[in-house]
Short mmCIF file of C-alpha atoms and ligand atoms in Angstrom, two decimals:
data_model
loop_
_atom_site.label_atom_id
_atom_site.label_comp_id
_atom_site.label_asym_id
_atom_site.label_seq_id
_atom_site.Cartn_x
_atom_site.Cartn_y
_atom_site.Cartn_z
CA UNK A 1105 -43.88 4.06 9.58
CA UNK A 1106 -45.15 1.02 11.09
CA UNK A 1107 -43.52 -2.35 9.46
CA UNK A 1108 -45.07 -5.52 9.65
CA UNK A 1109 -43.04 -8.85 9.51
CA UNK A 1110 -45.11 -10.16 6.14
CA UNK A 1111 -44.00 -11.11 2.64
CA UNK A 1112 -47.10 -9.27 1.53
CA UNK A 1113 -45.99 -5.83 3.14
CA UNK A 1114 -42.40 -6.24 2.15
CA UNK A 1115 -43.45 -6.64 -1.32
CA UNK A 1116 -45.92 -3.67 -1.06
CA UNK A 1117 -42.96 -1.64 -0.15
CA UNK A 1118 -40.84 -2.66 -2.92
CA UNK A 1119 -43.73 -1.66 -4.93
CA UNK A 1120 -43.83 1.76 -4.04
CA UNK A 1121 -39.78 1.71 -3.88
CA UNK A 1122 -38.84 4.07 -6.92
CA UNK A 1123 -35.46 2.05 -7.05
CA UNK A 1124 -36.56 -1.07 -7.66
CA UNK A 1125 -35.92 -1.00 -11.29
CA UNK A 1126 -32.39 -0.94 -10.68
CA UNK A 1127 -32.26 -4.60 -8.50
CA UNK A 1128 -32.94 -5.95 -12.84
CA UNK A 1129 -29.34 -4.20 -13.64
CA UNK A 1130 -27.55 -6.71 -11.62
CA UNK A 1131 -26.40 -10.18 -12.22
CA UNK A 1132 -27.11 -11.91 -9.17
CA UNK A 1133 -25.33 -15.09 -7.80
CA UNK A 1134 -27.74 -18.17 -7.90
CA UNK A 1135 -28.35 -20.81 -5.24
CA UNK A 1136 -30.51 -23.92 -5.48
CA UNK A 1137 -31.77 -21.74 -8.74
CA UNK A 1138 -32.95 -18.37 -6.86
CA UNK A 1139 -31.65 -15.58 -6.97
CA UNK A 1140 -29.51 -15.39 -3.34
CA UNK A 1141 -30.26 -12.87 -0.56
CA UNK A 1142 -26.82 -10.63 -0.74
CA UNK A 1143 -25.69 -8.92 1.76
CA UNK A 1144 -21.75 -8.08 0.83
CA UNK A 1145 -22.07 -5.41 -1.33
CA UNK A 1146 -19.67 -3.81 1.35
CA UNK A 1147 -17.20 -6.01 0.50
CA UNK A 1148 -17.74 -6.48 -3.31
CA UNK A 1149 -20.49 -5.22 -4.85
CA UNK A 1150 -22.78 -7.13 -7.56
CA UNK A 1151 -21.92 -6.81 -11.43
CA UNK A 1152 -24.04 -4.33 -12.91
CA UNK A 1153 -25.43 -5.81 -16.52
CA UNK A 1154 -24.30 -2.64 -18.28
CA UNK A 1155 -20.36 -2.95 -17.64
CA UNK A 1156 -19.78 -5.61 -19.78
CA UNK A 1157 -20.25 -2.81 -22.52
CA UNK A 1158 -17.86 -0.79 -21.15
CA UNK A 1159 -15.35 -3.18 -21.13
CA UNK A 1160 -16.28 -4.49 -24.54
CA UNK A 1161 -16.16 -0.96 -26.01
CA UNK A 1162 -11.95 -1.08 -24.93
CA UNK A 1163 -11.62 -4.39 -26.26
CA UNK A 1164 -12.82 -3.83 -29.40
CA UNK A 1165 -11.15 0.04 -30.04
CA UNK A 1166 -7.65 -1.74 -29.07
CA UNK A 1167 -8.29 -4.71 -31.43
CA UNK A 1168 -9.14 -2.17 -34.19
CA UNK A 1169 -7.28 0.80 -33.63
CA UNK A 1170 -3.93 0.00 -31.38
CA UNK A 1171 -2.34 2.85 -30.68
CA UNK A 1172 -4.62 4.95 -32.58
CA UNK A 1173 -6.67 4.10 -29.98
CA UNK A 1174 -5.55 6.77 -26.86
CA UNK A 1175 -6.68 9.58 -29.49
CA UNK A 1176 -9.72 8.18 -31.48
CA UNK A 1177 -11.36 5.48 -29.42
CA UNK A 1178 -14.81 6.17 -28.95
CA UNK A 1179 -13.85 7.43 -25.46
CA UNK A 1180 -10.48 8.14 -26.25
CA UNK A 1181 -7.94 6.57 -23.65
CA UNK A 1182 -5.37 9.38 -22.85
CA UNK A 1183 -7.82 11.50 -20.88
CA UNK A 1184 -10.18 8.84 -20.00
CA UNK A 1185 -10.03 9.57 -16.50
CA UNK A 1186 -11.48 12.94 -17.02
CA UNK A 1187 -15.03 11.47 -17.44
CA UNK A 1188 -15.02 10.76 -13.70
CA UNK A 1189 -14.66 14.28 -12.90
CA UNK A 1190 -18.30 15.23 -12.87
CA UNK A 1191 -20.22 12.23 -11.84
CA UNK A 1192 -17.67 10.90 -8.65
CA UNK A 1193 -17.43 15.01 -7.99
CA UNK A 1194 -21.21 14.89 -6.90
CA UNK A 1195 -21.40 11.80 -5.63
CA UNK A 1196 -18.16 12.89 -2.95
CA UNK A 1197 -19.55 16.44 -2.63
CA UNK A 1198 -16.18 17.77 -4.19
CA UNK A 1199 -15.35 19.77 -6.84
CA UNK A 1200 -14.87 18.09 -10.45
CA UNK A 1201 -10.72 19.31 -9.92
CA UNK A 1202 -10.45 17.89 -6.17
CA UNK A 1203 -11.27 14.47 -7.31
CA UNK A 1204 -9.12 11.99 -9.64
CA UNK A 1205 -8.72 8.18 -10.28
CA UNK A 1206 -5.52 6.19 -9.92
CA UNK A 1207 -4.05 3.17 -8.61
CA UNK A 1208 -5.93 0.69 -5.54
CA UNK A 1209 -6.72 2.40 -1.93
CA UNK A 1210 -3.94 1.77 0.12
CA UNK A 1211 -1.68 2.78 -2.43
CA UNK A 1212 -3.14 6.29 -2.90
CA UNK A 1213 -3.20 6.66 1.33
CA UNK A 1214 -0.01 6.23 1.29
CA UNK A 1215 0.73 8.34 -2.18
CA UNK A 1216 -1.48 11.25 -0.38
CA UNK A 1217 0.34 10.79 2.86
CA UNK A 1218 3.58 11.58 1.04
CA UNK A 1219 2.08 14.79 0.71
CA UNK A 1220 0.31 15.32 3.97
CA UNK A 1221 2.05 13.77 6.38
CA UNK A 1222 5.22 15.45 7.24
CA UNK A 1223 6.54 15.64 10.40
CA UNK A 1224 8.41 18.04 11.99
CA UNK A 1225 9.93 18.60 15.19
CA UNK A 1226 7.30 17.86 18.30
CA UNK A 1227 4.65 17.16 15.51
CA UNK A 1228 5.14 14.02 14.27
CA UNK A 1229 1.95 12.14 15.78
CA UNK A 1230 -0.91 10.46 13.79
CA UNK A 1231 -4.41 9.71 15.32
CA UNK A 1232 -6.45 6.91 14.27
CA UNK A 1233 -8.72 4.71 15.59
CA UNK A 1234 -8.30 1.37 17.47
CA UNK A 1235 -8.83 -1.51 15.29
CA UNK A 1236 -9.05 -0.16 12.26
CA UNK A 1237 -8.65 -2.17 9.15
CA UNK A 1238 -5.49 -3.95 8.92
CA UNK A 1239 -4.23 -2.20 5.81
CA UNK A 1240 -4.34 1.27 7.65
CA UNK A 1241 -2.68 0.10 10.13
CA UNK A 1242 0.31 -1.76 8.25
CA UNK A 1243 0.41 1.71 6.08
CA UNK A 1244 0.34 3.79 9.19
CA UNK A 1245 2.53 1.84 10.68
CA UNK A 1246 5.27 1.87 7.61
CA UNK A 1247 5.19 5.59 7.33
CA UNK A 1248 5.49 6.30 10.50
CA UNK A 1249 8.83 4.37 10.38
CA UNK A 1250 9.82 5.55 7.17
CA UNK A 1251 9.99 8.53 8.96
CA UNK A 1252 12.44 7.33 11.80
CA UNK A 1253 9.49 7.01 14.27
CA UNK A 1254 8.96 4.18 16.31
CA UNK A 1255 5.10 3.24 15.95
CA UNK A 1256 4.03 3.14 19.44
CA UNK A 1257 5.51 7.11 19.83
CA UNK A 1258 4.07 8.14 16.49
CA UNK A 1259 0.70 6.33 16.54
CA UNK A 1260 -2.07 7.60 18.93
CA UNK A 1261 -5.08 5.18 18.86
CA UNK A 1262 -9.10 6.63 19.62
CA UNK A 1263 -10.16 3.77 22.25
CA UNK A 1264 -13.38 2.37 22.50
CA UNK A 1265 -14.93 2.61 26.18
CA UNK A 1266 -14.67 -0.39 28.02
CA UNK A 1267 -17.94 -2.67 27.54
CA UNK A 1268 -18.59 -0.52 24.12
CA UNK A 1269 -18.57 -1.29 20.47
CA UNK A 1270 -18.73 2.17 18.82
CA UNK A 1271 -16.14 4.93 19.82
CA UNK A 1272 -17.53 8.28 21.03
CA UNK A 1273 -17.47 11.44 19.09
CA UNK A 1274 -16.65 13.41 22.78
CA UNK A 1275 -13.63 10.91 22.98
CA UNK A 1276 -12.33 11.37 19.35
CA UNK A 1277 -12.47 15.49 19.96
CA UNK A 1278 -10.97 14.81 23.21
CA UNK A 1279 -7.71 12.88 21.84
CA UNK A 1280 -7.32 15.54 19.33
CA UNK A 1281 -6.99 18.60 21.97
CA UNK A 1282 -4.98 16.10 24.33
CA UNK A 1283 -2.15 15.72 21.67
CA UNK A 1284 -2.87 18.75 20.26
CA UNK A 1285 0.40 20.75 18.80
CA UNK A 1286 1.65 16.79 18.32
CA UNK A 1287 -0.59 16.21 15.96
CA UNK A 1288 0.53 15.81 12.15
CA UNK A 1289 -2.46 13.89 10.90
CA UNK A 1290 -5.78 12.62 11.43
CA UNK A 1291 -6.68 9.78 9.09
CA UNK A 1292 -9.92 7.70 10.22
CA UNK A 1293 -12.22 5.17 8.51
CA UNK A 1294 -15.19 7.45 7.52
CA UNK A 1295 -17.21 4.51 7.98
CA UNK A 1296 -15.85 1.61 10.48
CA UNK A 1297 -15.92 -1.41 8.56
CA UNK A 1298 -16.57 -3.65 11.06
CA UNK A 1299 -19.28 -1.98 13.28
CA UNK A 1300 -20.36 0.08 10.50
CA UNK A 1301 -20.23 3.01 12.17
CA UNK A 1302 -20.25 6.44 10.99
CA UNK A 1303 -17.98 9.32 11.93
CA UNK A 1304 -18.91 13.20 12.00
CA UNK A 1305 -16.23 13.63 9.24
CA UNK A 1306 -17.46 17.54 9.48
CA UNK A 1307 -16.63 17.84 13.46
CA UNK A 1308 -13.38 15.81 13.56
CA UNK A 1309 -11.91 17.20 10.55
CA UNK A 1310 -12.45 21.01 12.17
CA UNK A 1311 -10.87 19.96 15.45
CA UNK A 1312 -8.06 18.63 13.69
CA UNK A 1313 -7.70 21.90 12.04
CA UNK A 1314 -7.85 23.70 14.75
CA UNK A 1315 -5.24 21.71 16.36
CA UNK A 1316 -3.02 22.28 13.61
CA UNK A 1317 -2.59 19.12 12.17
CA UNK A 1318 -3.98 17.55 8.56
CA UNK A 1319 -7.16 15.75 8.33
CA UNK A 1320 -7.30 12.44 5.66
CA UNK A 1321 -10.04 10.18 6.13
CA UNK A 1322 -10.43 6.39 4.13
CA UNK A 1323 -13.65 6.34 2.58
CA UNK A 1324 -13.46 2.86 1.56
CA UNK A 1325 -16.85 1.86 3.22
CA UNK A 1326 -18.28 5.58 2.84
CA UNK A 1327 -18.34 6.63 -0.99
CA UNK A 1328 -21.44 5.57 -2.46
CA UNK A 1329 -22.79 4.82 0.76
CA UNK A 1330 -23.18 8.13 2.87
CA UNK A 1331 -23.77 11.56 2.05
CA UNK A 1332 -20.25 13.42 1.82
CA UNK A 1333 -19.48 17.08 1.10
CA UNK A 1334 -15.74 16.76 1.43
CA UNK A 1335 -14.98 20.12 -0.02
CA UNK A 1336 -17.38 22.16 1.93
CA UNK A 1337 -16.15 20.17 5.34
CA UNK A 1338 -12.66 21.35 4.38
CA UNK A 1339 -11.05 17.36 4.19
CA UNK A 1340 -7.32 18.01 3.23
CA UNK A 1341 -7.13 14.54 1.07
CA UNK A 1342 -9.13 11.07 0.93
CA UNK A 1343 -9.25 7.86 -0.98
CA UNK A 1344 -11.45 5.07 -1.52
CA UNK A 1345 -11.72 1.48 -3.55
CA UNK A 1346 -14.34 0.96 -6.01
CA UNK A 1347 -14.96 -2.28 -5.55
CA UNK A 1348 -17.60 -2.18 -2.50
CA UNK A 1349 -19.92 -0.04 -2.63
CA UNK A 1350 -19.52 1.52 -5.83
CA UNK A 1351 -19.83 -1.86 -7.94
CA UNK A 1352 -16.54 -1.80 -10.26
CA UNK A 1353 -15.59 -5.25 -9.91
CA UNK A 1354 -12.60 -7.04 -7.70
CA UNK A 1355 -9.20 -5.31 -6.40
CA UNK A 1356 -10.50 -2.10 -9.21
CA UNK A 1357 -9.29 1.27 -9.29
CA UNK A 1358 -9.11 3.87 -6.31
CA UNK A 1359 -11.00 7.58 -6.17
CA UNK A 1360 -9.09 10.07 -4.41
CA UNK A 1361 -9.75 13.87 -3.34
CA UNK A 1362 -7.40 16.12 -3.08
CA UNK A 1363 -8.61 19.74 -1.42
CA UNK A 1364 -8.35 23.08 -3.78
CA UNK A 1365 -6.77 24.68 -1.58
CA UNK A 1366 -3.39 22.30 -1.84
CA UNK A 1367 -3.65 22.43 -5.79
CA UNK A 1368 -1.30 25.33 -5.95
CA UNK A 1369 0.68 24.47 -3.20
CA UNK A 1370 4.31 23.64 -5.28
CA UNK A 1371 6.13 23.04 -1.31
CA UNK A 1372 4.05 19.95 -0.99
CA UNK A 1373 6.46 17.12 -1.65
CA UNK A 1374 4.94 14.24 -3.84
CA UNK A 1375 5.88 11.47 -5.40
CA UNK A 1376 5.83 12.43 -9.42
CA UNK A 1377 5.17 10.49 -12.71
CA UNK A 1378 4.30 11.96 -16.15
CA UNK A 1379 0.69 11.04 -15.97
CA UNK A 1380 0.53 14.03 -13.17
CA UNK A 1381 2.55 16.61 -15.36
CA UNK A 1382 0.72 19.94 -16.70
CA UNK A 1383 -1.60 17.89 -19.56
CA UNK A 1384 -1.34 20.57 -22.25
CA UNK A 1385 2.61 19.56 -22.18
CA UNK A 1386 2.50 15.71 -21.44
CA UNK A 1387 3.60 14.53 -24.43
CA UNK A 1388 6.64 16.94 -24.91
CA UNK A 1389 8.86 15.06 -22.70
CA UNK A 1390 10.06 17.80 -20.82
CA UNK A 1391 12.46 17.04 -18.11
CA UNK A 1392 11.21 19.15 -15.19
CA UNK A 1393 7.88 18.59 -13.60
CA UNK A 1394 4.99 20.52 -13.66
CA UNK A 1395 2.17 19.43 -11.65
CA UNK A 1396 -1.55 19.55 -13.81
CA UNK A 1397 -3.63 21.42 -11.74
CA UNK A 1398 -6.06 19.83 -9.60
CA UNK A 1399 -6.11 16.19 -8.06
CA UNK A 1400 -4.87 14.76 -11.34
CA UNK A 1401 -1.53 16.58 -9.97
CA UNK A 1402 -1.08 13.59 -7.68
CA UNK A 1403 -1.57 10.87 -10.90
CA UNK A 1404 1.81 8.47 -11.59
CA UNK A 1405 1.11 6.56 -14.35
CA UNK A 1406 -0.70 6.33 -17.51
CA UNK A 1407 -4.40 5.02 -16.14
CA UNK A 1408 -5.21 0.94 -16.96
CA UNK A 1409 -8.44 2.15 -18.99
CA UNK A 1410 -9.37 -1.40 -18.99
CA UNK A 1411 -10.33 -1.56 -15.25
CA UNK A 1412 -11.32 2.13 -15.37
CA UNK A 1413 -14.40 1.16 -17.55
CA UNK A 1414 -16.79 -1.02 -14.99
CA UNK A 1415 -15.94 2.17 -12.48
CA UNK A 1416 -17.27 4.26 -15.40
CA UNK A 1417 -20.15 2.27 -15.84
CA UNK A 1418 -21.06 2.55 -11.93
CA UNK A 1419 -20.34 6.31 -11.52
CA UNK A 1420 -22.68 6.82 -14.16
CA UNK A 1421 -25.15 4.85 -12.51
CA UNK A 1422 -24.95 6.48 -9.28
CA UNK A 1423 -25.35 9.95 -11.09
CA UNK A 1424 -28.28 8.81 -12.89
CA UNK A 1425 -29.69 8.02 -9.37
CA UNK A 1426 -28.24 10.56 -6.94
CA UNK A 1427 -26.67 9.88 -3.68
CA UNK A 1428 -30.33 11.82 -2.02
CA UNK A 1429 -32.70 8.55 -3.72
CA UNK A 1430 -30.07 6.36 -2.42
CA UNK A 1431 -29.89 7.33 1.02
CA UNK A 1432 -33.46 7.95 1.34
CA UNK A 1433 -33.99 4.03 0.59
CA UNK A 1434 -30.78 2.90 2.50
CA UNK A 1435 -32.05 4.62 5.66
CA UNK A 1436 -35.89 2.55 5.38
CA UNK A 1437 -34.37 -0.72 4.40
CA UNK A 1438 -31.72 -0.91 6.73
CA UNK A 1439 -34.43 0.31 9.71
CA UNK A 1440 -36.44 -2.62 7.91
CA UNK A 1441 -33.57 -4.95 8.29
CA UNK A 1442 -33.27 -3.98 12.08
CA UNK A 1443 -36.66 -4.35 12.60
CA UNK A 1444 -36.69 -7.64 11.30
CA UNK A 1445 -34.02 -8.80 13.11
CA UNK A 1446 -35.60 -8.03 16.40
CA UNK A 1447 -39.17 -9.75 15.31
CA UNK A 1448 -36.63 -12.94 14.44
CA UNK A 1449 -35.26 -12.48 17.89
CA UNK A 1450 -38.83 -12.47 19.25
CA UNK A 1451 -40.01 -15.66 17.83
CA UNK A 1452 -36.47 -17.57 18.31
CA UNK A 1453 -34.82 -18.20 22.13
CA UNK A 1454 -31.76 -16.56 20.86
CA UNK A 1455 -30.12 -12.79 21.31
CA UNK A 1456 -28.99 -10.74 18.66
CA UNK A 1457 -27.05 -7.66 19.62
CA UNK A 1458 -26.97 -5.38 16.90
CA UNK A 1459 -23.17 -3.72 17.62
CA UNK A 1460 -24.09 -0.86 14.88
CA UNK A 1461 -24.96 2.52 16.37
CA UNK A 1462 -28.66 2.93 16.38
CA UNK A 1463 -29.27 6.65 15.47
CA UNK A 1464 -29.50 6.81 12.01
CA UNK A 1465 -26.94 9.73 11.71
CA UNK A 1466 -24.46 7.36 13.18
CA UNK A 1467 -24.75 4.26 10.76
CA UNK A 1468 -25.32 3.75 6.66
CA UNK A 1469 -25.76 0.79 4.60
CA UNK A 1470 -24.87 -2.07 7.30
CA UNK A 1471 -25.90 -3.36 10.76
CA UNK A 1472 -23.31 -5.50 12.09
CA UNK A 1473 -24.79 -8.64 14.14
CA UNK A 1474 -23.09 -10.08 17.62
CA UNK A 1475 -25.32 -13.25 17.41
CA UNK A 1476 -24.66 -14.70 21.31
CA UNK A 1477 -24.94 -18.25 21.64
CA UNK A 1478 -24.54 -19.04 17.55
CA UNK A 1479 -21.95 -20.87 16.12
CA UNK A 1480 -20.50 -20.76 12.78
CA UNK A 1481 -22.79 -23.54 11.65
CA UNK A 1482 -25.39 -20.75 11.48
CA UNK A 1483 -23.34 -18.69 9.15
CA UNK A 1484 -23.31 -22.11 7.21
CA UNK A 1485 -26.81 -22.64 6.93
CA UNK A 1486 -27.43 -19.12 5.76
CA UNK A 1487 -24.77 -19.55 3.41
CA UNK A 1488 -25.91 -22.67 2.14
CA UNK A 1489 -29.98 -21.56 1.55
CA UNK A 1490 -28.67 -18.81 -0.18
CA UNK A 1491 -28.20 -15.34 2.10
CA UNK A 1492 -24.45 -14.12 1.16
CA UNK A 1493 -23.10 -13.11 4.93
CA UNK A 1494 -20.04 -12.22 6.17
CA UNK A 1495 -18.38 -13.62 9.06
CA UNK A 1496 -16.20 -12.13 11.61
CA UNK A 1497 -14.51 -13.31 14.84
CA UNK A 1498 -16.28 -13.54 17.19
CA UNK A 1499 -19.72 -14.62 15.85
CA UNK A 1500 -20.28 -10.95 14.27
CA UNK A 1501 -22.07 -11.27 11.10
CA UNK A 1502 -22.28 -8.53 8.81
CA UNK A 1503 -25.19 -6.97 6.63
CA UNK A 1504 -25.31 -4.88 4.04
CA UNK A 1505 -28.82 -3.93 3.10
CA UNK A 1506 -27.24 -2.15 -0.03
CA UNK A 1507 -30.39 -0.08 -1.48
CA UNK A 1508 -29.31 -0.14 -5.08
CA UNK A 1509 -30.32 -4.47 -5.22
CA UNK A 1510 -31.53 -5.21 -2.45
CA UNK A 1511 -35.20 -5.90 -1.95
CA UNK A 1512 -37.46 -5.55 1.27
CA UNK A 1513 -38.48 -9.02 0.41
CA UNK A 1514 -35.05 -9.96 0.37
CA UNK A 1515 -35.04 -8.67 4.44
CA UNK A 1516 -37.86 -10.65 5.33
CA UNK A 1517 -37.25 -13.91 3.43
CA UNK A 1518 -33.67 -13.26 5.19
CA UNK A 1519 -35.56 -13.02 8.53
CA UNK A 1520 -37.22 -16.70 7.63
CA UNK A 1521 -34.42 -18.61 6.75
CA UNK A 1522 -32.65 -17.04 9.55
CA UNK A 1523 -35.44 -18.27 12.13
CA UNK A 1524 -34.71 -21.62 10.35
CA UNK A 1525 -31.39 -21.72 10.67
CA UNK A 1526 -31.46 -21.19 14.32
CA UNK A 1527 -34.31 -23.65 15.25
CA UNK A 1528 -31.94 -25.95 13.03
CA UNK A 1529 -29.06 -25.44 14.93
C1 LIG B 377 -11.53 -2.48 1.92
C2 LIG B 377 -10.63 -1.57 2.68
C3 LIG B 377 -9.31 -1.40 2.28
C4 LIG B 377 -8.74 -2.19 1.12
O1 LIG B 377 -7.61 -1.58 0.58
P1 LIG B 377 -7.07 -2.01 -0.86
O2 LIG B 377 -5.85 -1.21 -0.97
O3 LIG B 377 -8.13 -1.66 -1.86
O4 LIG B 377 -6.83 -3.48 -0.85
C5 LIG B 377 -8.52 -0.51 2.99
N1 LIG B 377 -9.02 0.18 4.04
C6 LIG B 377 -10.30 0.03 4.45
C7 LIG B 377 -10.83 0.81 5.61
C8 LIG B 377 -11.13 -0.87 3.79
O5 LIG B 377 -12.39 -1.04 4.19
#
């Protein structure tokens, strides 16, 4: 498709855009009395309109029924979790028993790595890549010692290439046959947050197989934003947050996946609470444990239903939508976006080096902007006429496109004020 740098076509493709409907289901911060341009979704997604609901459905059950409530709420709260099952199932290609709800992100990496990370003898190593976000690296970096390792033995960091901004697939296979009988675990980003770039979750997790070690990946930046098929692609265990792409509202609840074929496995150690004991026998306060089957196995407490209901609200979204409409939109918009971007660059004595891999296989819902020559005051002046950037040393701004409320006008009256803002600046 040809695109054309016009308000007219942008609005002729939202038009035909069989999504559109869904930009209305969001409450959208306001600036100067519009609507702003947002672009953070990655970071925290928009409030959709029909969570309030959801959380006003708890409110009331607890006001009138108390403790009645865990049995005869109108979604009754003692197996509450069990309505995510189905819906976050398809939308992480899993099976409804591989996938559960708990706790925040890091917590549940480092819950799963109880489990999966256990060295032994000359395997004790754990391969990640460089610069990946902080909290996987302070988590990495306290198991690894928890452990008696010393991080700079234990932890084996995928490079970039000198003069590159995305790391090589060739170079993350290669690491994993040059440790190879090392290796404990492989536990990657699925989606770099930074650069946005996508990893071949399929390919690494094999070669990590077949060099004998356990393959986690963080899907913080990946569910709801890529297509994933973690059961068929063999992933031993993964986790995500809620709270970016998938809409459910600050610091909410964690997904994690948990492969079938550890659901039996009663040698993996974990850490136990009666939330993960067999379900028919919960509530008989046995004193041995008996792990429910299934991801819910790996569960701790008794889940806070309160911040489980806006996830509810957005996994039922997604499902109503399908992670194939989503993508199908995501890919256009964000090629719109790019496009865009380079007209802008045209018109403006400026360079914009879009650090995002440019095959589409290779990036999702966010191109990731080295503007040369900018300053901050830029970021600024878009923040300030109402397009909802985010800024990273050095001059990197990111942009999420996110195809459930974002427009294609919003990419081109983005593209205006950004011309503006650097013939302002
Ligand atoms: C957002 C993000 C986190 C955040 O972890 P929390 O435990 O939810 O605070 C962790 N890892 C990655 C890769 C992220 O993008």
């Amino acid at each position: 498709m040809t695109f054309q740098n016009t308000k007219a076509f942008a609005q002729q493709l939202d038009a035909e855009d069989p999504l559109s409907k869904y930009r209305d289901e969001f409450h959208f911060p306001k600036v100067n009395g519009k609507k702003v341009i947002y672009f953070t979704g990655n970071s925290l997604g928009l409030q959709p309109k029909r969570t309030k609901a959801y959380v006003d459905e708890i409110m009331t059950d607890w006001a009138e029924l108390a403790v009645e409530g865990h049995f005869y709420a109108h979604k009754p709260w003692w197996d509450y979790q069990e309505r995510f099952a189905n819906p976050l199932s398809k939308i992480v290609g899993a099976k409804p028993s591989e996938v559960t709800v708990m706790n925040t992100l890091t917590v549940n990496l480092h819950l799963l790595m109880v489990s999966f990370y256990k060295p032994e003898g000359k395997r004790f190593k754990i391969l990640c890549e460089a610069k990946a976000f902080p909290s996987d690296q302070y988590m990495i970096q306290s198991q690894v010692k928890f452990h008696g390792y010393k991080p700079e033995d234990a932890i084996v960091e995928i490079q970039r290439r000198e003069g590159e901004h995305n790391i090589r697939l060739e170079d993350v296979l290669a690491k994993i046959k040059e440790v190879g009988d090392e290796l404990a675990l492989v536990l990657i980003g699925g989606v770099n947050y930074y650069t946005g770039q996508v990893f071949d979750i399929k390919t690494i997790t094999k070669a990590g197989h077949e060099a004998g070690a356990k393959v986690g990946w963080d899907l913080a930046h990946a569910a709801g934003n890529i297509k994933l098929e973690l059961h068929d692609w063999n992933v031993d265990f993964a986790a995500w947050c809620s709270y970016k792409y998938m809409n459910s509202g600050p610091g909410n609840a964690s997904g994690c996946f948990v492969h079938e074929k550890h659901h039996h496995n009663k040698e993996l150690p974990r850490f136990a609470g009666w939330w993960g004991h067999n379900k028919e026998r919960r509530f008989k306060m046995e004193p041995d444990f008996d792990p429910a089957n299934g991801a819910e196995g790996w569960q701790i407490s008794n889940l806070p239903v309160l911040s489980l209901a806006p996830y509810l609200a957005s996994v039922e979204m997604f499902d109503e939508i399908g992670m194939d409409a989503l993508i199908e939109k995501r890919d256009k918009i964000t090629a719109y976006l790019e496009f865009i971007l380079h007209e802008i660059d045209k018109e403006v004595d400026s360079t914009f080096e879009i650090i995002t891999p440019l095959a589409p296989s290779e990036r999702a819902s966010q191109l990731s902007v080295f503007l040369h020559g900018e300053g901050r005051k830029l970021f600024d002046y878009l923040m300030k006429n109402g397009v909802i950037t985010d800024w990273r040393e050095p001059n990197v701004i990111r942009l999420a496109p996110v195809p459930l409320y974002c427009s294609y006008e919003d990419m081109y009256e983005f593209g205006q004020v950004l011309k503006a803002g650097i013939l302002n600046s």
